[in-house]
Amino acid sequence: MPPTSTHDLIVVGGGLIGSAIAWGASRAGADVILLDEGDVAFRAARGNFGLIWLQGKGVGKPPYMRWSLQAGHLWREFATLLVEETGIDIGWSQPGGLQFCFSEADIEKCRRIEAETRTDGGDIAITVMDRAGVEALVPAIGPEVIGGAYSTLDSHVSPLYLLRALQQGLQARGGHYWSAAPATAVRRDQGAFAVETPRGRVAGKRIVIAAGLGAAKLAPEVGLAMPVRPERGQIVVTERVKPFFPYVGSGVRQTVEGSFLIGSSHEEAGFSEATDVSTGAALCASAIRAFPQLAEVGVVRSWGSLRVMTPDGMPIYEESERCPGAYSATCHSGVTLCSAHALILGPALAAGTLPEAVSYFRSDRFDVQAH
Amino acid sequence: MFRRIDGGDNGTAGALSFDGQAIPFRAGDTVAAALLAAGVADVRDNPVDGSRRAPYCMMGVCFECLVEIDGRQNQQACLVAAKPGMRIRRQAGARLLPEGAL
Amino acid sequence: MSEPWDAVVIGAGPAGMAAASTLAEGGVRTLLVDEQAELGGQIYRAIERNRADPALARILGPDYLKGGMLVDRLRASPAQLALSTLVWRIDDDLTVWTRTAGTVAAVRASAIIVATGAMERPAPTAGWTLPGVMTIGALQILLKSARLTPSGRLVLAGSGPLFYLFARQCVAAGVKDLTLLDTAPTRQMWSALPLLPSALGGEGWRYLTKGVKLLAALRLARVPVYRDVRDIAIEGDGRAEAVRFTTGRRAHRLPCDTVGLHEGVIPHQQMTRSLDVAHDFDEAQRCFRPRHDASGRLSKPGIFVAGDAGGIIGAEASAQDGAIAALSALHDLGRLTDEARDRRIAEAGRVRRAHLTARPFLDRLYQPRAAVLDPPDAVTVCRCEVVTAGALRDVANKGAPGPNQAKAFLRCGMGPCQGRLCGPTVTAVFARETGLDPAETGYYHIRSPLKPITVGELAGAAGAVEREG
Ligand SMILES: Cc1cc2nc3c(=O)[nH]c(=O)nc-3n(C[C@H](O)[C@H](O)[C@H](O)COP(=O)(O)OP(=O)(O)OC[C@H]3O[C@@H](n4cnc5c(N)ncnc54)[C@H](O)[C@@H]3O)c2cc1C
Ligand SMILES: Cc1cc2nc3c(=O)[nH]c(=O)nc-3n(C[C@H](O)[C@H](O)[C@H](O)COP(=O)(O)OP(=O)(O)OC[C@H]3O[C@@H](n4cnc5c(N)ncnc54)[C@H](O)[C@@H]3O)c2cc1C
Ligand code: FES
């Protein structure tokens, strides 16, 4: 039997949340091991849209809005550090986000978001504009666009290079990344944690469960509740096109490589990652409304990927009462929050604390709602 | 560099144009075959590193033969039958949306 | 509303043509779809145009002309043909999504036969992206469909039956300056020898006799052959100008104008992969093939695979394979009794087996050279996104668990060819680095569209009309 591998912090789950925490904790000096499943797994980190999208995030939920905006402001520093450390260009840029409106109701919704954000004290400037305003930014928009909302804080990134950079950055700092090593059992053993994996047993002083959809099953083993469920999103990708849309769009964006990403749907489909023609068709139809010239562009791929959803759509971060030293971390916008996970949460967990900013996100809020 | 096995000329079924140059072809030629027969060495630049590329598999699997045909970009020249008057253009890098569309 | 077809057959090579004829003759409404403009698939490409041309017939040989019978039978059957029609997706409910000249259609079927054939094994080699380098299959397609042969100095490098067949066809077509670089390690000859006796059974002796004649003809024509060739690198400034290679301890450099590469054929997996059915790794042929039963049935109800798409078996066996799948489907559709099905499948199965006796011998003899499955670091593996073998090894060694994570990290397989030309190599390189076998390593997850359709075509697909059944 292989010897137990012993560390300061075990991070279970090599998606964007686990990888960000692991990199951040190792930057803070912890000896970290990141455990992941194999090549075929539910891994939203590999199937998402790559937006750091803050307009409207957390409206009506001030703690979530504050945490998201904090992450948004941290992105420049985070991206700079990560690229410097790894040499991997993660394709981050912050041209600002543009939401297209096709009806008066759409514009009304943008105005409401802008007003509520202000009421909740969100430090994000959202400008609602008419067609002329949008056209001045993007001359290529289609005739059906009647206005839009623009915010300078929104940015985008290549989520795949981001994941790669986090994992390589972790390893460059001496941290460990084990793929094909799903945690099959987690135990607390004399003040430390022991995790069984097919590659051997791993021990650590502390443990974070950041296993995406795998967390629901694993968390209770250390006294945590992570009631997450899958929500499918389909995305359609085009061939490379010379750049003509330099902003971040919520349903359509152009990547650094020139491809257009069109998406993503919100579907209750259980654990199916399948795609279907009618959803793809609807996504494409709305992309064409924004940019009619996309109709001629070739679709090279489409996919379905599963979001990790909590009952109220807000994150869960907490320390286990029964097993102190065990933490949970999950959210549905792990790209957006990646900067905060790396620069705030990771170092805090390395030190065995939870940052004050996330104290709201305990799982017992679901019990309260249930009564 | 290719030749017809009968030694005859290329153009018995008409001509298409490649970046303005007339390319004669025979009945049954695909666009890719017509271009190769006419001595066209490469048909596009790879969008990633700019290297020159030419038809490689001739059966529709490699996508190295992508050209613009009658205004539509990224068409597989090895799968499209040559027709008189077709306008073929070399592609450099990522595709450009039709002028005027932007 | 239009009624669904009883059967849709995808691919008009020997397997698909035989399947469609059998189905249509059996009284079911059958649609045969192929992306190419002409019937014939890879081996019988342009057969309808060429069969009456004695010059080409002489060059291509009698095996090629056999395609004529399949075409005649198909043309005489009531099967309906949809040529120049791409299949870009199959749904679980047996909807086949097609595109013909910019028009998308949804075709419903009660049975589907996937006969999408083979492709040449990708042969990553230094300089293989240079213009002037093509696959040998591509050069043969130019010969069959456009009567073109390379006019300058031609170097053919690789191994396998098609390698020598094409060399022979070149000689017959009057190609003057031809050099062969045979990459099959000589020791493979010895390890294949024990398989020789059983290869002579059935129709096997015909294949072997044909091979021996081929080699004799090449010798007679004094075509220079280098054997046991390694370390191939093609060089040139903007196009292929020379091939470097070694034999034994000698380094060579041959100036050239055209290079043909070939390392055997493998199933074209794209369509079966997109169906999410299991694929097994065939150790003898060093490639994946979809898991199916003896009549080609996949684990998805109503869908069969036939011919080389189900595992490399060659043209003659492919035609029988197509018939067998069709007979099973006819039985499913209530058009054949158990007894008739069993009898006819047994007949076809006998012929099929007879054509397969030489396979194990040939597979062993022509196993791809090691460098094809494990190219040096500097060699480009993904031609579209320009990803090298070294980059793949780097992510593999940093723990990336397999081809899909490599695709995410490096973009290999994300270009227009959708991984067709790098997938097999990526799996092989990963398997080598991790010490896992290729089956455990897995393959790219392939999803629709199988070839690019436009955003506009997809947007319009929801309302796509069904093709009349
Ligand atoms: C279609 C789509 C679009 C999205 N768009 C955006 C966007 O634009 N912006 C944004 O901010 N967010 C977006 N997201 C969400 C974002 O992708 C996720 O929040 C992010 O991936 C982080 O999730 P995660 O790490 O919790 O889970 P995942 O990324 O799913 O990772 C979970 C990891 O845990 C591993 N795992 C599971 N069980 C175990 C176990 N027992 N042991 C070890 N490892 C295990 C899995 O293999 C996986 O690697 C999108 C998601 C989807 C699906
Ligand atoms: C380039 C090449 C040349 C070859 N030359 C020879 C030779 O000279 N002699 C020999 O003995 N063997 C040759 N072979 C091997 C030979 O192809 C096979 O043994 C035989 O043709 C297999 O027949 P099949 O019916 O399974 O498939 P194929 O003959 O390959 O036919 C498959 C058909 O499916 C179509 N298709 C594929 N995908 C789609 C899609 N998505 N939508 C619509 N249609 C689709 C293709 O266009 C093709 O016509 C060659 C193989 C290749 C790849
Ligand atoms: S030459 Fe390979 S796809 Fe056309």
Coordinates of C-alpha atoms in Angstrom, one line a residue, chain A residues 139-140 239-244 257-258 260 293-294 296-298, chain B residues 47-48 66 71-74 92-98 101-102:
Chain A
P139 CA -21.3 50.0 -35.2
A140 CA -21.9 46.3 -36.3
E239 CA -14.8 29.5 -36.3
R240 CA -12.3 32.3 -35.9
V241 CA -13.4 35.7 -37.3
K242 CA -11.4 38.9 -37.5
P243 CA -12.2 40.9 -34.4
F244 CA -15.2 43.2 -34.6
E257 CA -8.7 33.8 -30.7
G258 CA -11.5 35.4 -32.7
F260 CA -17.6 33.7 -31.1
Q293 CA -23.5 39.0 -40.0
L294 CA -22.9 36.0 -37.7
E296 CA -22.7 33.4 -42.3
V297 CA -20.1 32.2 -39.8
G298 CA -19.5 28.5 -39.3
Chain B
P47 CA -4.8 31.6 -38.8
V48 CA -2.6 30.6 -35.8
L66 CA -10.5 26.1 -46.9
G71 CA -18.1 35.2 -51.3
R72 CA -18.5 32.4 -48.7
Q73 CA -15.4 31.7 -46.7
N74 CA -14.0 28.5 -45.2
A92 CA -5.3 34.7 -45.0
G93 CA -5.8 34.1 -41.3
A94 CA -9.2 34.2 -39.6
R95 CA -12.1 34.9 -41.8
L96 CA -13.3 38.3 -42.4
L97 CA -17.0 39.0 -42.5
P98 CA -18.2 40.3 -45.8
A101 CA -21.7 43.8 -43.1
L102 CA -19.8 45.6 -40.4

